[in-house]
Every structure is written in structure tokens, then in C-alpha cells.
Amino acid sequence: PQIFAPRRKRALAARAAALQSRPGAARWLAEALVDDAIERIEFMRLAPDRALVMGAGATELGHWLERAGARVTVADAGLLDLEAP
């Protein structure tokens, strides 16, 4: 049996992308998530060496991590095979 429906996942991602491409789309949540992640990473005792970054704000977070010295891979979450991670 298939747990996750790839067609449904693609449809949701396409809808989200279309909504975010509209003029005046709210991007404050993604920006707040990036700021929160950075704040939490700065609090860690050990600096991250490698990072896989996905989702909203991935590019911004990835650039910040690179400046902090991490090797970063920014990936599209839609490419994950949820049936065989």
C-alpha cells in the first residue's frame, strides 16, 4: 500500500507556489521561521558542519549557514521519496 500520494503532494506544492507568486503574498511566516532557526543555531554549543536545508526560506538559511562555515545542500522537499527516505 502507498502511504503518501505523490500526485496530491505535487498538487499541494504547485498550489502553494502559485499563491506565493502573487503580488503581495504573505512571506512573513517563512521569514520568521528562518529567523527562529538562526537564533536556535546560534544558541548551540557546536557549530554545524553539514546541513541539508529544505522548504520555505531554505535559500536564505542556507546562505547564512554557509557564511557560518557549514557545507550546505539546499534541496527541494518535493523531490523526497517519502515511501523510502
C-alpha positions as protocol buffer text, in pm:
chain_id: "A"
residue {
  index: 1
  type: PRO
  ca { x: 0 y: 0 z: 0 }
}
residue {
  index: 2
  type: GLN
  ca { x: 108 y: 356 z: -69 }
}
residue {
  index: 3
  type: ILE
  ca { x: 105 y: 581 z: 236 }
}
residue {
  index: 4
  type: PHE
  ca { x: 179 y: 912 z: 65 }
}
residue {
  index: 5
  type: ALA
  ca { x: 14 y: 1017 z: -261 }
}
residue {
  index: 6
  type: PRO
  ca { x: 279 y: 1175 z: -488 }
}
residue {
  index: 7
  type: ARG
  ca { x: 14 y: 1336 z: -711 }
}
residue {
  index: 8
  type: ARG
  ca { x: -151 y: 1502 z: -411 }
}
residue {
  index: 9
  type: LYS
  ca { x: 187 y: 1619 z: -282 }
}
residue {
  index: 10
  type: ARG
  ca { x: 272 y: 1775 z: -621 }
}
residue {
  index: 11
  type: ALA
  ca { x: -70 y: 1944 z: -638 }
}
residue {
  index: 12
  type: LEU
  ca { x: -27 y: 2096 z: -290 }
}
residue {
  index: 13
  type: ALA
  ca { x: 324 y: 2219 z: -374 }
}
residue {
  index: 14
  type: ALA
  ca { x: 201 y: 2373 z: -701 }
}
residue {
  index: 15
  type: ARG
  ca { x: -86 y: 2547 z: -520 }
}
residue {
  index: 16
  type: ALA
  ca { x: 148 y: 2686 z: -255 }
}
residue {
  index: 17
  type: ALA
  ca { x: 392 y: 2810 z: -520 }
}
residue {
  index: 18
  type: ALA
  ca { x: 110 y: 2978 z: -713 }
}
residue {
  index: 19
  type: LEU
  ca { x: -19 y: 3151 z: -401 }
}
residue {
  index: 20
  type: GLN
  ca { x: 330 y: 3272 z: -306 }
}
residue {
  index: 21
  type: SER
  ca { x: 394 y: 3407 z: -657 }
}
residue {
  index: 22
  type: ARG
  ca { x: 104 y: 3652 z: -629 }
}
residue {
  index: 23
  type: PRO
  ca { x: 189 y: 4018 z: -569 }
}
residue {
  index: 24
  type: GLY
  ca { x: 157 y: 4100 z: -201 }
}
residue {
  index: 25
  type: ALA
  ca { x: 175 y: 3737 z: -88 }
}
residue {
  index: 26
  type: ALA
  ca { x: 243 y: 3698 z: 282 }
}
residue {
  index: 27
  type: ARG
  ca { x: 600 y: 3580 z: 331 }
}
residue {
  index: 28
  type: TRP
  ca { x: 631 y: 3681 z: 693 }
}
residue {
  index: 29
  type: LEU
  ca { x: 592 y: 3326 z: 824 }
}
residue {
  index: 30
  type: ALA
  ca { x: 883 y: 3188 z: 617 }
}
residue {
  index: 31
  type: GLU
  ca { x: 1096 y: 3486 z: 723 }
}
residue {
  index: 32
  type: ALA
  ca { x: 1004 y: 3431 z: 1088 }
}
residue {
  index: 33
  type: LEU
  ca { x: 1092 y: 3059 z: 1061 }
}
residue {
  index: 34
  type: VAL
  ca { x: 1435 y: 3141 z: 917 }
}
residue {
  index: 35
  type: ASP
  ca { x: 1500 y: 3397 z: 1192 }
}
residue {
  index: 36
  type: ASP
  ca { x: 1393 y: 3145 z: 1456 }
}
residue {
  index: 37
  type: ALA
  ca { x: 1614 y: 2871 z: 1310 }
}
residue {
  index: 38
  type: ILE
  ca { x: 1914 y: 3105 z: 1302 }
}
residue {
  index: 39
  type: GLU
  ca { x: 1853 y: 3208 z: 1661 }
}
residue {
  index: 40
  type: ARG
  ca { x: 1840 y: 2843 z: 1770 }
}
residue {
  index: 41
  type: ILE
  ca { x: 2154 y: 2751 z: 1575 }
}
residue {
  index: 42
  type: GLU
  ca { x: 2343 y: 3045 z: 1727 }
}
residue {
  index: 43
  type: PHE
  ca { x: 2250 y: 2911 z: 2071 }
}
residue {
  index: 44
  type: MET
  ca { x: 2410 y: 2572 z: 2002 }
}
residue {
  index: 45
  type: ARG
  ca { x: 2750 y: 2500 z: 2156 }
}
residue {
  index: 46
  type: LEU
  ca { x: 2883 y: 2330 z: 1844 }
}
residue {
  index: 47
  type: ALA
  ca { x: 2871 y: 2495 z: 1504 }
}
residue {
  index: 48
  type: PRO
  ca { x: 2702 y: 2291 z: 1232 }
}
residue {
  index: 49
  type: ASP
  ca { x: 2946 y: 2124 z: 992 }
}
residue {
  index: 50
  type: ARG
  ca { x: 2698 y: 2000 z: 731 }
}
residue {
  index: 51
  type: ALA
  ca { x: 2336 y: 2092 z: 669 }
}
residue {
  index: 52
  type: LEU
  ca { x: 2052 y: 1980 z: 445 }
}
residue {
  index: 53
  type: VAL
  ca { x: 1808 y: 2271 z: 413 }
}
residue {
  index: 54
  type: MET
  ca { x: 1461 y: 2241 z: 258 }
}
residue {
  index: 55
  type: GLY
  ca { x: 1136 y: 2428 z: 248 }
}
residue {
  index: 56
  type: ALA
  ca { x: 1034 y: 2790 z: 272 }
}
residue {
  index: 57
  type: GLY
  ca { x: 1331 y: 3013 z: 340 }
}
residue {
  index: 58
  type: ALA
  ca { x: 1582 y: 2741 z: 251 }
}
residue {
  index: 59
  type: THR
  ca { x: 1794 y: 2968 z: 33 }
}
residue {
  index: 60
  type: GLU
  ca { x: 1826 y: 3238 z: 299 }
}
residue {
  index: 61
  type: LEU
  ca { x: 1901 y: 2988 z: 575 }
}
residue {
  index: 62
  type: GLY
  ca { x: 2145 y: 2803 z: 351 }
}
residue {
  index: 63
  type: HIS
  ca { x: 2339 y: 3123 z: 277 }
}
residue {
  index: 64
  type: TRP
  ca { x: 2355 y: 3207 z: 646 }
}
residue {
  index: 65
  type: LEU
  ca { x: 2485 y: 2860 z: 731 }
}
residue {
  index: 66
  type: GLU
  ca { x: 2749 y: 2884 z: 456 }
}
residue {
  index: 67
  type: ARG
  ca { x: 2869 y: 3216 z: 599 }
}
residue {
  index: 68
  type: ALA
  ca { x: 2890 y: 3038 z: 936 }
}
residue {
  index: 69
  type: GLY
  ca { x: 3122 y: 2779 z: 778 }
}
residue {
  index: 70
  type: ALA
  ca { x: 2885 y: 2488 z: 714 }
}
residue {
  index: 71
  type: ARG
  ca { x: 2875 y: 2278 z: 399 }
}
residue {
  index: 72
  type: VAL
  ca { x: 2517 y: 2324 z: 283 }
}
residue {
  index: 73
  type: THR
  ca { x: 2290 y: 2135 z: 47 }
}
residue {
  index: 74
  type: VAL
  ca { x: 1969 y: 2317 z: -41 }
}
residue {
  index: 75
  type: ALA
  ca { x: 1713 y: 2069 z: -173 }
}
residue {
  index: 76
  type: ASP
  ca { x: 1357 y: 2074 z: -298 }
}
residue {
  index: 77
  type: ALA
  ca { x: 1140 y: 1895 z: -43 }
}
residue {
  index: 78
  type: GLY
  ca { x: 918 y: 1782 z: -328 }
}
residue {
  index: 79
  type: LEU
  ca { x: 1196 y: 1553 z: -450 }
}
residue {
  index: 80
  type: LEU
  ca { x: 1198 y: 1343 z: -133 }
}
residue {
  index: 81
  type: ASP
  ca { x: 1066 y: 992 z: -173 }
}
residue {
  index: 82
  type: LEU
  ca { x: 854 y: 966 z: 141 }
}
residue {
  index: 83
  type: GLU
  ca { x: 796 y: 596 z: 82 }
}
residue {
  index: 84
  type: ALA
  ca { x: 1170 y: 519 z: 101 }
}
residue {
  index: 85
  type: PRO
  ca { x: 1351 y: 803 z: 278 }
}
